[in-house]
JSON list of C-alpha atoms and ligand atoms in Angstrom, two decimals:
[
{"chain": "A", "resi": 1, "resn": "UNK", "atom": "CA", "xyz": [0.00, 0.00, 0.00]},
{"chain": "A", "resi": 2, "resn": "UNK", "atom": "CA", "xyz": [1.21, 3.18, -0.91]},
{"chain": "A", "resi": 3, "resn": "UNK", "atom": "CA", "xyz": [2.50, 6.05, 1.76]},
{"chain": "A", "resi": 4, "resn": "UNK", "atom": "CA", "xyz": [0.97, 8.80, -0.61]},
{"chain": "A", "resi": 5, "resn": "UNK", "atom": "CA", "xyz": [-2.22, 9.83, -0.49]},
{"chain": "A", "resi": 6, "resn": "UNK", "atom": "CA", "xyz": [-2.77, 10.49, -3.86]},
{"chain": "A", "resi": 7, "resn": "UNK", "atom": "CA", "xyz": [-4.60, 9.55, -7.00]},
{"chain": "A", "resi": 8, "resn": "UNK", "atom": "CA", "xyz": [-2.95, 8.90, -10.32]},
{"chain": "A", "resi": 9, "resn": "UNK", "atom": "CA", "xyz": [-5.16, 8.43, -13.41]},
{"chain": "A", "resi": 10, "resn": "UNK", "atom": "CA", "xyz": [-3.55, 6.61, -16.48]},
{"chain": "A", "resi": 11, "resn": "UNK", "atom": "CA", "xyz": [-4.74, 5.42, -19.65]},
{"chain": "A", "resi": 12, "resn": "UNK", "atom": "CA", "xyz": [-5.13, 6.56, -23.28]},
{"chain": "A", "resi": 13, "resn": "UNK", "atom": "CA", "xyz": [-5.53, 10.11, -24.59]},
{"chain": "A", "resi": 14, "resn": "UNK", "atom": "CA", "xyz": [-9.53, 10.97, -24.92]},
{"chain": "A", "resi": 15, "resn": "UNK", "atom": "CA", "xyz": [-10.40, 8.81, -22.29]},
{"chain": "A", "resi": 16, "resn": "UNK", "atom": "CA", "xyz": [-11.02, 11.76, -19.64]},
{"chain": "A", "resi": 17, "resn": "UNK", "atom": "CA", "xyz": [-8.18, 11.53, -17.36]},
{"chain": "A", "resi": 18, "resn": "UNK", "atom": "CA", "xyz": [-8.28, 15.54, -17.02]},
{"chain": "A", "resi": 19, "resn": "UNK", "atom": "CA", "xyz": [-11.98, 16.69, -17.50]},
{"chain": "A", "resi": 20, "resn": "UNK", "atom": "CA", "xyz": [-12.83, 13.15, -14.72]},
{"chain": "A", "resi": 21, "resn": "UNK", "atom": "CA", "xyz": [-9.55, 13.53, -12.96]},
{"chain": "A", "resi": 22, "resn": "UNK", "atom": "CA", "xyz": [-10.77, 17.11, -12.52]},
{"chain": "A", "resi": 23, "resn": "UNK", "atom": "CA", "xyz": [-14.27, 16.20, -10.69]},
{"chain": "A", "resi": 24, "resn": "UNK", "atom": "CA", "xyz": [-12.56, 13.48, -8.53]},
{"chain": "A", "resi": 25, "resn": "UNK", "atom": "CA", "xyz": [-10.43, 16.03, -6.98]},
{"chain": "A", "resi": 26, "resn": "UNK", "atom": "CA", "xyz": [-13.02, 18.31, -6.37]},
{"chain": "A", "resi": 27, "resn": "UNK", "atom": "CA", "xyz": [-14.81, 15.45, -4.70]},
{"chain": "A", "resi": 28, "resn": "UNK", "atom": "CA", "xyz": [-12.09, 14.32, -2.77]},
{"chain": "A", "resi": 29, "resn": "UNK", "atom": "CA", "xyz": [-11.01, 17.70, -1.74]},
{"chain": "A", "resi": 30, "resn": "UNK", "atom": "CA", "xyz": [-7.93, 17.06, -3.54]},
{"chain": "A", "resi": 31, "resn": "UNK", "atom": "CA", "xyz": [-5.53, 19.18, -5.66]},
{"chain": "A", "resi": 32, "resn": "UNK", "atom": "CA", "xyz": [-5.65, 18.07, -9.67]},
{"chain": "A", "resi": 33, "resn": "UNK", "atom": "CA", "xyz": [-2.61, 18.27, -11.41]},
{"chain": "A", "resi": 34, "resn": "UNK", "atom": "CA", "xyz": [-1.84, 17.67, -15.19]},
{"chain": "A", "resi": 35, "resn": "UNK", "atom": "CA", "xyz": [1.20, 16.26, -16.02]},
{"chain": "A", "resi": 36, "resn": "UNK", "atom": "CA", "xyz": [1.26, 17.71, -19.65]},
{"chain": "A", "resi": 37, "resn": "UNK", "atom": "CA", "xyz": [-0.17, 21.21, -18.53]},
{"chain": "A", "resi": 38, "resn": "UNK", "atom": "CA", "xyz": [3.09, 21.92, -16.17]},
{"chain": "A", "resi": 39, "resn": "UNK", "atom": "CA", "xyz": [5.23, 20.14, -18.46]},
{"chain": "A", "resi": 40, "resn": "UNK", "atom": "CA", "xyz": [3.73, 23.68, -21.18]},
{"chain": "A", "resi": 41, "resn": "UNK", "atom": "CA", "xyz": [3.71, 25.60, -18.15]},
{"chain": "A", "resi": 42, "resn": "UNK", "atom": "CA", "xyz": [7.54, 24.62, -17.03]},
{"chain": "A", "resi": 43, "resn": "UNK", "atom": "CA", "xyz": [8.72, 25.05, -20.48]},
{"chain": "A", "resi": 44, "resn": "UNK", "atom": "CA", "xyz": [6.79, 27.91, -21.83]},
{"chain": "A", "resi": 45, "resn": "UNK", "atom": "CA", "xyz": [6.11, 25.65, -24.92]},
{"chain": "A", "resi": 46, "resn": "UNK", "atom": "CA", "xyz": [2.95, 23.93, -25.47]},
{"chain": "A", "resi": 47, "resn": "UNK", "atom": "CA", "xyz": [3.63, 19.80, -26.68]},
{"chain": "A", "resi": 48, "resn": "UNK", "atom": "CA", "xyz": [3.73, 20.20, -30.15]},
{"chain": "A", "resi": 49, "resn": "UNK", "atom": "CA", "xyz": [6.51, 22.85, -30.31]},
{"chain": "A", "resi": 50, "resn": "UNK", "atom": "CA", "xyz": [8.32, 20.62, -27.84]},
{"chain": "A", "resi": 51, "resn": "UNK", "atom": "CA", "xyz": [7.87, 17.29, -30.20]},
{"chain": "A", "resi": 52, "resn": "UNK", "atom": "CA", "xyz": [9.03, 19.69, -33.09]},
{"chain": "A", "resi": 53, "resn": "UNK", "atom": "CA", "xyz": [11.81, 20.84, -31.43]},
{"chain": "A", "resi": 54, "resn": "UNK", "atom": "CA", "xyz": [13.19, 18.50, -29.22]},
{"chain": "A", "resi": 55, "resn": "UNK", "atom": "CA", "xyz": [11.21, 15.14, -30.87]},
{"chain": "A", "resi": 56, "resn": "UNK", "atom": "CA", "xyz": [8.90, 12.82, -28.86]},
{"chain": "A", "resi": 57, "resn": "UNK", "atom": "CA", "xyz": [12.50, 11.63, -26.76]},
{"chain": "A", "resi": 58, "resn": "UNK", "atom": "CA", "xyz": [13.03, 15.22, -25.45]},
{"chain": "A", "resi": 59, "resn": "UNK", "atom": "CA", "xyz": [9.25, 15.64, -24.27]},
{"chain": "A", "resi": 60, "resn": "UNK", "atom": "CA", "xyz": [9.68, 11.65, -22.76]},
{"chain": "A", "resi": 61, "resn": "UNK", "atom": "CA", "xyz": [12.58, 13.36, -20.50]},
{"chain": "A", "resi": 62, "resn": "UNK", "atom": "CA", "xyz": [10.37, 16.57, -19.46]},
{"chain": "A", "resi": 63, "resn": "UNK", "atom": "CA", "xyz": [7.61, 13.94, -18.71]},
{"chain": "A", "resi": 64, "resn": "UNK", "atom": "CA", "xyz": [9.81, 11.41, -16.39]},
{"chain": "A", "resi": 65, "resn": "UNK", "atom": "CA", "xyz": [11.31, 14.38, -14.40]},
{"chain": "A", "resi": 66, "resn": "UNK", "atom": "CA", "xyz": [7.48, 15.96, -14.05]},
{"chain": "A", "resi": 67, "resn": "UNK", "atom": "CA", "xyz": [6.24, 13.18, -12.72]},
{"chain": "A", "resi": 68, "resn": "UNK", "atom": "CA", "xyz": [8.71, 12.17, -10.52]},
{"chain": "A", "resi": 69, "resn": "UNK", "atom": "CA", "xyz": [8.54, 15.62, -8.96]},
{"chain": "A", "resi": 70, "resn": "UNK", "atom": "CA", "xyz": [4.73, 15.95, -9.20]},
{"chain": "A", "resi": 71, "resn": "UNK", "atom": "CA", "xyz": [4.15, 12.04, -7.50]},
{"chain": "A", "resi": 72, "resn": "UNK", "atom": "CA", "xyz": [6.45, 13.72, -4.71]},
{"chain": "A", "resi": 73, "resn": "UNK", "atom": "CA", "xyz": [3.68, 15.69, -3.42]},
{"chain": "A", "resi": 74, "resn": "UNK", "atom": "CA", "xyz": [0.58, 14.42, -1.32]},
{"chain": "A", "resi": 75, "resn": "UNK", "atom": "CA", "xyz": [-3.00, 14.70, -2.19]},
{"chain": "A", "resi": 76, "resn": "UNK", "atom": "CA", "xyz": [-3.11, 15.38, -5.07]},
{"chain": "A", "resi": 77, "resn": "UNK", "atom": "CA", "xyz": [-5.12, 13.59, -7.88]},
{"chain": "A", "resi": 78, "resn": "UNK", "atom": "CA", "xyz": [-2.89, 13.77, -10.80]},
{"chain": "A", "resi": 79, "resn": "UNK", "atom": "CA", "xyz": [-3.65, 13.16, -14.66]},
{"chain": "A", "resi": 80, "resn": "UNK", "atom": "CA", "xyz": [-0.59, 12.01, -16.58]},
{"chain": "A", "resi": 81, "resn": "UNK", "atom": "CA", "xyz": [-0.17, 11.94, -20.31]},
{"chain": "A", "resi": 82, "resn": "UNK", "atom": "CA", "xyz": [-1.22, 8.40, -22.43]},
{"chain": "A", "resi": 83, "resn": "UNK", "atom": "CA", "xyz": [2.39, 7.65, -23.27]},
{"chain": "A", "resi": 84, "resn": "UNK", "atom": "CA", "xyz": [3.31, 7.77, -19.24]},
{"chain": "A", "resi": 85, "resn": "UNK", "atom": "CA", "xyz": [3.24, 4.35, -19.20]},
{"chain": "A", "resi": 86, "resn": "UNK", "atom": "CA", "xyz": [5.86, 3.49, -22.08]},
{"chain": "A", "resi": 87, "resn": "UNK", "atom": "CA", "xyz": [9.05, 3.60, -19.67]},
{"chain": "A", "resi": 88, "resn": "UNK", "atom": "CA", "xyz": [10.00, 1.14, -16.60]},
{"chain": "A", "resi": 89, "resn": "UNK", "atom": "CA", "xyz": [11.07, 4.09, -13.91]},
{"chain": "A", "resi": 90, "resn": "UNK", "atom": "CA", "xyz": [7.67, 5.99, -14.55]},
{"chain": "A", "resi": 91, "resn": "UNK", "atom": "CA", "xyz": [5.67, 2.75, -13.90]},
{"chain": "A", "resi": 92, "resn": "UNK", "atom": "CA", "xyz": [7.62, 1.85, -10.96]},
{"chain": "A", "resi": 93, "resn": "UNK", "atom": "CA", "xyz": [7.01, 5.99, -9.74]},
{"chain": "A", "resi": 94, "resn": "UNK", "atom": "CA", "xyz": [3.60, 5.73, -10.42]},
{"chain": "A", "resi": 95, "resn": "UNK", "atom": "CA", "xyz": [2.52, 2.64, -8.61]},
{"chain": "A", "resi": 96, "resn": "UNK", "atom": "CA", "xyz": [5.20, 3.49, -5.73]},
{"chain": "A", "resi": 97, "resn": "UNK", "atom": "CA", "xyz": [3.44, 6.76, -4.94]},
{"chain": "A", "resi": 98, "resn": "UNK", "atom": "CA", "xyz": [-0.80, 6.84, -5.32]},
{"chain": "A", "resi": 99, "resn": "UNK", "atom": "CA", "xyz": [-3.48, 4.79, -5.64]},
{"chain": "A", "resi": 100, "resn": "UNK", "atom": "CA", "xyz": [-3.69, 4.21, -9.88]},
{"chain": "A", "resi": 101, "resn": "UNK", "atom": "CA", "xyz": [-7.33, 3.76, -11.61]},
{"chain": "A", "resi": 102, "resn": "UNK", "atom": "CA", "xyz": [-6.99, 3.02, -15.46]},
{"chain": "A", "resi": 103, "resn": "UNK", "atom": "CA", "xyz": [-9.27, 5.43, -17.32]},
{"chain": "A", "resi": 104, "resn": "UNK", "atom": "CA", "xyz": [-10.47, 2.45, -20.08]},
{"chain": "A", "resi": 105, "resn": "UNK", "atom": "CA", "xyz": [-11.96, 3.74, -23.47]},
{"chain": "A", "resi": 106, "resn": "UNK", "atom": "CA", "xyz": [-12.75, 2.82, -26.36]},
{"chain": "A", "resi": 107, "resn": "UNK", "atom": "CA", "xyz": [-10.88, 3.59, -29.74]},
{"chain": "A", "resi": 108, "resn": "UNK", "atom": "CA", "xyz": [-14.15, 4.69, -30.92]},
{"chain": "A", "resi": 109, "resn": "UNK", "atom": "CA", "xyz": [-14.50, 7.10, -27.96]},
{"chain": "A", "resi": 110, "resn": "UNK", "atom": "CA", "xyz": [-11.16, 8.57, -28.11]},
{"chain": "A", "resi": 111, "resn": "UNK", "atom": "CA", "xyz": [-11.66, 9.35, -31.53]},
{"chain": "A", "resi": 112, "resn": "UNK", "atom": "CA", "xyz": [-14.52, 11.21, -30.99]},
{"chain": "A", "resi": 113, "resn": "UNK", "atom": "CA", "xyz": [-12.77, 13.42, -28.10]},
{"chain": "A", "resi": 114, "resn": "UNK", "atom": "CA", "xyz": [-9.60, 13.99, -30.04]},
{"chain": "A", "resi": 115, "resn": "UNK", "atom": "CA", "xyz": [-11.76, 14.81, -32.99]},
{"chain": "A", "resi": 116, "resn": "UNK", "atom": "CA", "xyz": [-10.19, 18.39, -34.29]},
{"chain": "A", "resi": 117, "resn": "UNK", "atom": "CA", "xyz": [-7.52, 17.93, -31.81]},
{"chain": "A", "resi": 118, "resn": "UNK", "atom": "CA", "xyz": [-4.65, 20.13, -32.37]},
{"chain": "A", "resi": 119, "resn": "UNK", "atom": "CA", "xyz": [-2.46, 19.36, -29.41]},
{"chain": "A", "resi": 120, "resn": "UNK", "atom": "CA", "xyz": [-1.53, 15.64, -29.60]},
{"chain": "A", "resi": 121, "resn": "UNK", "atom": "CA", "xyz": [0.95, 15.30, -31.67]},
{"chain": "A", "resi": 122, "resn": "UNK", "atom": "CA", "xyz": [1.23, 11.70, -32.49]},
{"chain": "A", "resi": 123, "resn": "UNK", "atom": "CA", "xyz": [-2.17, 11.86, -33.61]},
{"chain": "A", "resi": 124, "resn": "UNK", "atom": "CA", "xyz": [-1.77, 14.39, -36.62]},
{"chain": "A", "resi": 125, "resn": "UNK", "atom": "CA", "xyz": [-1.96, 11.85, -39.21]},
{"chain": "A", "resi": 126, "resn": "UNK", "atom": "CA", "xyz": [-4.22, 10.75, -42.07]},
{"chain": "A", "resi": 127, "resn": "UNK", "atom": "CA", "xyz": [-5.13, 8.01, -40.50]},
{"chain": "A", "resi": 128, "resn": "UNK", "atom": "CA", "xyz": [-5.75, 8.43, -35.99]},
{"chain": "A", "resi": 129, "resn": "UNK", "atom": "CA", "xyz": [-7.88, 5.41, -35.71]},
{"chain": "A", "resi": 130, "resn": "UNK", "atom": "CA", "xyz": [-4.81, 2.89, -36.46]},
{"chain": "A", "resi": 131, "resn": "UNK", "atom": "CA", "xyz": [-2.55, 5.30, -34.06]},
{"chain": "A", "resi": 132, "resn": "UNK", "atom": "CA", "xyz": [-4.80, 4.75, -31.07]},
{"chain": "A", "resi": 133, "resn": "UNK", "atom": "CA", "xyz": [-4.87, 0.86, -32.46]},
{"chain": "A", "resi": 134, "resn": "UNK", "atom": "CA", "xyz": [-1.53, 0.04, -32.15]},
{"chain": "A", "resi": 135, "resn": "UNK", "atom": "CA", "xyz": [-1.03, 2.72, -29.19]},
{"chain": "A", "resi": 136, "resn": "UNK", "atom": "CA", "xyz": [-3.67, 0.19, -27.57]},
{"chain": "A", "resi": 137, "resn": "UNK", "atom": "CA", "xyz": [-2.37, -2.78, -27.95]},
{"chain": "A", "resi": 138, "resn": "UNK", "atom": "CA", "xyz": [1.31, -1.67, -26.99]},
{"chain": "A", "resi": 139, "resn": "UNK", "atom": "CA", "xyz": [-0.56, 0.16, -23.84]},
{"chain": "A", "resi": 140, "resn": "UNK", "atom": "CA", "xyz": [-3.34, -1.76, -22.36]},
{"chain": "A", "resi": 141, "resn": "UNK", "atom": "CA", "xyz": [-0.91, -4.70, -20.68]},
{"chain": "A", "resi": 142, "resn": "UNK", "atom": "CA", "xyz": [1.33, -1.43, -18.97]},
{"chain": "A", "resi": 143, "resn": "UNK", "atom": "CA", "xyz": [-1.42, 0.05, -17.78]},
{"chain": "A", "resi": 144, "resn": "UNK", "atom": "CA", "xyz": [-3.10, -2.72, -16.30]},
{"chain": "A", "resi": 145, "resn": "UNK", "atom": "CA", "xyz": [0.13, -4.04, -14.95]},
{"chain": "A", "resi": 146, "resn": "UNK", "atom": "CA", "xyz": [0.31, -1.02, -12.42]},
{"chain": "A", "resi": 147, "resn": "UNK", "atom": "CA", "xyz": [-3.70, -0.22, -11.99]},
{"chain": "A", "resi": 148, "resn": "UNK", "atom": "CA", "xyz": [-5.40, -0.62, -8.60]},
{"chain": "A", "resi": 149, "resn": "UNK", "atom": "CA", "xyz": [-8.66, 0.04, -10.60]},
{"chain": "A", "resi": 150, "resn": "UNK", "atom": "CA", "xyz": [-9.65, -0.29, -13.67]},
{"chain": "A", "resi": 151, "resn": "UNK", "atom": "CA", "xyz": [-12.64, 2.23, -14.81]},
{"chain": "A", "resi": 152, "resn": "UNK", "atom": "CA", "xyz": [-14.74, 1.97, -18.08]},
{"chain": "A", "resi": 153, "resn": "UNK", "atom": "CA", "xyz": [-15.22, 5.90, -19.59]},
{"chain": "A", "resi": 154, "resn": "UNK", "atom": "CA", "xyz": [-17.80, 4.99, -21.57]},
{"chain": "A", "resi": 155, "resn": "UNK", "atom": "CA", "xyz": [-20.98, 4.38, -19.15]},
{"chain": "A", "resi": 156, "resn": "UNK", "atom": "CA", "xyz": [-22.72, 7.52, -18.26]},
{"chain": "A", "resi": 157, "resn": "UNK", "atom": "CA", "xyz": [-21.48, 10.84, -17.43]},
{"chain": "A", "resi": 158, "resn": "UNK", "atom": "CA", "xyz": [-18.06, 12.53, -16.07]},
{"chain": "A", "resi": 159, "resn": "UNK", "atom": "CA", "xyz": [-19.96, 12.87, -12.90]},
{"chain": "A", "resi": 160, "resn": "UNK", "atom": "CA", "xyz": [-20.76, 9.35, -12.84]},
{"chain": "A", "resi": 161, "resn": "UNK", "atom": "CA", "xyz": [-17.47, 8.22, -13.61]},
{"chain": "A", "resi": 162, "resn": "UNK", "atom": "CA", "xyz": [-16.31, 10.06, -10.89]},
{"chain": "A", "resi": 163, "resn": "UNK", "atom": "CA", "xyz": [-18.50, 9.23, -8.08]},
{"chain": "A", "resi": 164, "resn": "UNK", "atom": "CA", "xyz": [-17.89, 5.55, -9.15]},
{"chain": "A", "resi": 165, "resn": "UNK", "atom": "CA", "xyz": [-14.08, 6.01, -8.93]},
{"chain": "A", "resi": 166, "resn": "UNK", "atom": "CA", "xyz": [-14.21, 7.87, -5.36]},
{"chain": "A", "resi": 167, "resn": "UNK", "atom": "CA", "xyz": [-16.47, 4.61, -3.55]},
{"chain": "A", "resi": 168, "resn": "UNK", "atom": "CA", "xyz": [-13.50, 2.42, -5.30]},
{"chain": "A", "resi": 169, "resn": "UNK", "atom": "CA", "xyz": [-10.57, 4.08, -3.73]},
{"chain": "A", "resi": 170, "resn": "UNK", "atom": "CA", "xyz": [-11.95, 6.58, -0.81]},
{"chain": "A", "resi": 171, "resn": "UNK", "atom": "CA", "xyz": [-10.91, 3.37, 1.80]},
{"chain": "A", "resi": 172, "resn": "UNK", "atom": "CA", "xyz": [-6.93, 3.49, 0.35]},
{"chain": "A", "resi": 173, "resn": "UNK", "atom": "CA", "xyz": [-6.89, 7.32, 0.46]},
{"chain": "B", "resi": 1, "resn": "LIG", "atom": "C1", "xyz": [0.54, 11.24, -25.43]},
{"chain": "B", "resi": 1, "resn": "LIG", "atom": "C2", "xyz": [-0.58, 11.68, -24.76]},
{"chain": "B", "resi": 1, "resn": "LIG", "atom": "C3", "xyz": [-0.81, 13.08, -24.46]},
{"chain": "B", "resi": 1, "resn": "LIG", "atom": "C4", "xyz": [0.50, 13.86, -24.36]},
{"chain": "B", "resi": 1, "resn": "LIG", "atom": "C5", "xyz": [1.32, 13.64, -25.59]},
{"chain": "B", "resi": 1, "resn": "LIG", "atom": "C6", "xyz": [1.63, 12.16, -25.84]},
{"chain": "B", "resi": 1, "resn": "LIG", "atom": "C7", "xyz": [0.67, 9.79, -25.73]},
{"chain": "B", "resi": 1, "resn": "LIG", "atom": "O1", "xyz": [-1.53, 13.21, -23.22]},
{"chain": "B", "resi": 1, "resn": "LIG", "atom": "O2", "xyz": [1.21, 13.48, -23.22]},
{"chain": "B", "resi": 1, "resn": "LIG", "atom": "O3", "xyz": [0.64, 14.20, -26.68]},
{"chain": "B", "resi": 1, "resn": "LIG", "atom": "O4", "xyz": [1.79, 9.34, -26.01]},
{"chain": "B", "resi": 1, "resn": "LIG", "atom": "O5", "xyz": [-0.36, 9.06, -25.65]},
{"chain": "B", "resi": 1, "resn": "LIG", "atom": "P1", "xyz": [-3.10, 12.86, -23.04]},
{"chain": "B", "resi": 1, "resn": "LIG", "atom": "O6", "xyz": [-3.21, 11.41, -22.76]},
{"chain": "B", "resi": 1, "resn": "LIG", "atom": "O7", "xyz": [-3.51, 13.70, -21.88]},
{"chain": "B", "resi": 1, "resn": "LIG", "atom": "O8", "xyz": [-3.78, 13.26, -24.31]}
]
Protein backbone atom coordinates (compact mmCIF):
# COMPACT_ATOMS: atom_id res chain seq x y z
CA UNK A 1 0.00 0.00 0.00
CA UNK A 2 1.21 3.18 -0.91
CA UNK A 3 2.50 6.05 1.76
CA UNK A 4 0.97 8.80 -0.61
CA UNK A 5 -2.22 9.83 -0.49
CA UNK A 6 -2.77 10.49 -3.86
CA UNK A 7 -4.60 9.55 -7.00
CA UNK A 8 -2.95 8.90 -10.32
CA UNK A 9 -5.16 8.43 -13.41
CA UNK A 10 -3.55 6.61 -16.48
CA UNK A 11 -4.74 5.42 -19.65
CA UNK A 12 -5.13 6.56 -23.28
CA UNK A 13 -5.53 10.11 -24.59
CA UNK A 14 -9.53 10.97 -24.92
CA UNK A 15 -10.40 8.81 -22.29
CA UNK A 16 -11.02 11.76 -19.64
CA UNK A 17 -8.18 11.53 -17.36
CA UNK A 18 -8.28 15.54 -17.02
CA UNK A 19 -11.98 16.69 -17.50
CA UNK A 20 -12.83 13.15 -14.72
CA UNK A 21 -9.55 13.53 -12.96
CA UNK A 22 -10.77 17.11 -12.52
CA UNK A 23 -14.27 16.20 -10.69
CA UNK A 24 -12.56 13.48 -8.53
CA UNK A 25 -10.43 16.03 -6.98
CA UNK A 26 -13.02 18.31 -6.37
CA UNK A 27 -14.81 15.45 -4.70
CA UNK A 28 -12.09 14.32 -2.77
CA UNK A 29 -11.01 17.70 -1.74
CA UNK A 30 -7.93 17.06 -3.54
CA UNK A 31 -5.53 19.18 -5.66
CA UNK A 32 -5.65 18.07 -9.67
CA UNK A 33 -2.61 18.27 -11.41
CA UNK A 34 -1.84 17.67 -15.19
CA UNK A 35 1.20 16.26 -16.02
CA UNK A 36 1.26 17.71 -19.65
CA UNK A 37 -0.17 21.21 -18.53
CA UNK A 38 3.09 21.92 -16.17
CA UNK A 39 5.23 20.14 -18.46
CA UNK A 40 3.73 23.68 -21.18
CA UNK A 41 3.71 25.60 -18.15
CA UNK A 42 7.54 24.62 -17.03
CA UNK A 43 8.72 25.05 -20.48
CA UNK A 44 6.79 27.91 -21.83
CA UNK A 45 6.11 25.65 -24.92
CA UNK A 46 2.95 23.93 -25.47
CA UNK A 47 3.63 19.80 -26.68
CA UNK A 48 3.73 20.20 -30.15
CA UNK A 49 6.51 22.85 -30.31
CA UNK A 50 8.32 20.62 -27.84
CA UNK A 51 7.87 17.29 -30.20
CA UNK A 52 9.03 19.69 -33.09
CA UNK A 53 11.81 20.84 -31.43
CA UNK A 54 13.19 18.50 -29.22
CA UNK A 55 11.21 15.14 -30.87
CA UNK A 56 8.90 12.82 -28.86
CA UNK A 57 12.50 11.63 -26.76
CA UNK A 58 13.03 15.22 -25.45
CA UNK A 59 9.25 15.64 -24.27
CA UNK A 60 9.68 11.65 -22.76
CA UNK A 61 12.58 13.36 -20.50
CA UNK A 62 10.37 16.57 -19.46
CA UNK A 63 7.61 13.94 -18.71
CA UNK A 64 9.81 11.41 -16.39
CA UNK A 65 11.31 14.38 -14.40
CA UNK A 66 7.48 15.96 -14.05
CA UNK A 67 6.24 13.18 -12.72
CA UNK A 68 8.71 12.17 -10.52
CA UNK A 69 8.54 15.62 -8.96
CA UNK A 70 4.73 15.95 -9.20
CA UNK A 71 4.15 12.04 -7.50
CA UNK A 72 6.45 13.72 -4.71
CA UNK A 73 3.68 15.69 -3.42
CA UNK A 74 0.58 14.42 -1.32
CA UNK A 75 -3.00 14.70 -2.19
CA UNK A 76 -3.11 15.38 -5.07
CA UNK A 77 -5.12 13.59 -7.88
CA UNK A 78 -2.89 13.77 -10.80
CA UNK A 79 -3.65 13.16 -14.66
CA UNK A 80 -0.59 12.01 -16.58
CA UNK A 81 -0.17 11.94 -20.31
CA UNK A 82 -1.22 8.40 -22.43
CA UNK A 83 2.39 7.65 -23.27
CA UNK A 84 3.31 7.77 -19.24
CA UNK A 85 3.24 4.35 -19.20
CA UNK A 86 5.86 3.49 -22.08
CA UNK A 87 9.05 3.60 -19.67
CA UNK A 88 10.00 1.14 -16.60
CA UNK A 89 11.07 4.09 -13.91
CA UNK A 90 7.67 5.99 -14.55
CA UNK A 91 5.67 2.75 -13.90
CA UNK A 92 7.62 1.85 -10.96
CA UNK A 93 7.01 5.99 -9.74
CA UNK A 94 3.60 5.73 -10.42
CA UNK A 95 2.52 2.64 -8.61
CA UNK A 96 5.20 3.49 -5.73
CA UNK A 97 3.44 6.76 -4.94
CA UNK A 98 -0.80 6.84 -5.32
CA UNK A 99 -3.48 4.79 -5.64
CA UNK A 100 -3.69 4.21 -9.88
CA UNK A 101 -7.33 3.76 -11.61
CA UNK A 102 -6.99 3.02 -15.46
CA UNK A 103 -9.27 5.43 -17.32
CA UNK A 104 -10.47 2.45 -20.08
CA UNK A 105 -11.96 3.74 -23.47
CA UNK A 106 -12.75 2.82 -26.36
CA UNK A 107 -10.88 3.59 -29.74
CA UNK A 108 -14.15 4.69 -30.92
CA UNK A 109 -14.50 7.10 -27.96
CA UNK A 110 -11.16 8.57 -28.11
CA UNK A 111 -11.66 9.35 -31.53
CA UNK A 112 -14.52 11.21 -30.99
CA UNK A 113 -12.77 13.42 -28.10
CA UNK A 114 -9.60 13.99 -30.04
CA UNK A 115 -11.76 14.81 -32.99
CA UNK A 116 -10.19 18.39 -34.29
CA UNK A 117 -7.52 17.93 -31.81
CA UNK A 118 -4.65 20.13 -32.37
CA UNK A 119 -2.46 19.36 -29.41
CA UNK A 120 -1.53 15.64 -29.60
CA UNK A 121 0.95 15.30 -31.67
CA UNK A 122 1.23 11.70 -32.49
CA UNK A 123 -2.17 11.86 -33.61
CA UNK A 124 -1.77 14.39 -36.62
CA UNK A 125 -1.96 11.85 -39.21
CA UNK A 126 -4.22 10.75 -42.07
CA UNK A 127 -5.13 8.01 -40.50
CA UNK A 128 -5.75 8.43 -35.99
CA UNK A 129 -7.88 5.41 -35.71
CA UNK A 130 -4.81 2.89 -36.46
CA UNK A 131 -2.55 5.30 -34.06
CA UNK A 132 -4.80 4.75 -31.07
CA UNK A 133 -4.87 0.86 -32.46
CA UNK A 134 -1.53 0.04 -32.15
CA UNK A 135 -1.03 2.72 -29.19
CA UNK A 136 -3.67 0.19 -27.57
CA UNK A 137 -2.37 -2.78 -27.95
CA UNK A 138 1.31 -1.67 -26.99
CA UNK A 139 -0.56 0.16 -23.84
CA UNK A 140 -3.34 -1.76 -22.36
CA UNK A 141 -0.91 -4.70 -20.68
CA UNK A 142 1.33 -1.43 -18.97
CA UNK A 143 -1.42 0.05 -17.78
CA UNK A 144 -3.10 -2.72 -16.30
CA UNK A 145 0.13 -4.04 -14.95
CA UNK A 146 0.31 -1.02 -12.42
CA UNK A 147 -3.70 -0.22 -11.99
CA UNK A 148 -5.40 -0.62 -8.60
CA UNK A 149 -8.66 0.04 -10.60
CA UNK A 150 -9.65 -0.29 -13.67
CA UNK A 151 -12.64 2.23 -14.81
CA UNK A 152 -14.74 1.97 -18.08
CA UNK A 153 -15.22 5.90 -19.59
CA UNK A 154 -17.80 4.99 -21.57
CA UNK A 155 -20.98 4.38 -19.15
CA UNK A 156 -22.72 7.52 -18.26
CA UNK A 157 -21.48 10.84 -17.43
CA UNK A 158 -18.06 12.53 -16.07
CA UNK A 159 -19.96 12.87 -12.90
CA UNK A 160 -20.76 9.35 -12.84
CA UNK A 161 -17.47 8.22 -13.61
CA UNK A 162 -16.31 10.06 -10.89
CA UNK A 163 -18.50 9.23 -8.08
CA UNK A 164 -17.89 5.55 -9.15
CA UNK A 165 -14.08 6.01 -8.93
CA UNK A 166 -14.21 7.87 -5.36
CA UNK A 167 -16.47 4.61 -3.55
CA UNK A 168 -13.50 2.42 -5.30
CA UNK A 169 -10.57 4.08 -3.73
CA UNK A 170 -11.95 6.58 -0.81
CA UNK A 171 -10.91 3.37 1.80
CA UNK A 172 -6.93 3.49 0.35
CA UNK A 173 -6.89 7.32 0.46
C1 LIG B 1 0.54 11.24 -25.43
C2 LIG B 1 -0.58 11.68 -24.76
C3 LIG B 1 -0.81 13.08 -24.46
C4 LIG B 1 0.50 13.86 -24.36
C5 LIG B 1 1.32 13.64 -25.59
C6 LIG B 1 1.63 12.16 -25.84
C7 LIG B 1 0.67 9.79 -25.73
O1 LIG B 1 -1.53 13.21 -23.22
O2 LIG B 1 1.21 13.48 -23.22
O3 LIG B 1 0.64 14.20 -26.68
O4 LIG B 1 1.79 9.34 -26.01
O5 LIG B 1 -0.36 9.06 -25.65
P1 LIG B 1 -3.10 12.86 -23.04
O6 LIG B 1 -3.21 11.41 -22.76
O7 LIG B 1 -3.51 13.70 -21.88
O8 LIG B 1 -3.78 13.26 -24.31
Amino acid sequence: MTQQRNLILIGPMGAGKSTIGRQVSSLLHYEFVDSDHEIEDRSGADIPWIFDVEGEEGFRKRESAMIDELTLRTHIVLATGGGAVMREDNRRIIEARGIVVYLKATVEQQLARTARDQNRPLLQTDNPREVLTELMALRDPLYNDIADYVVETDQGGVKDVASRIVSLVSDDL
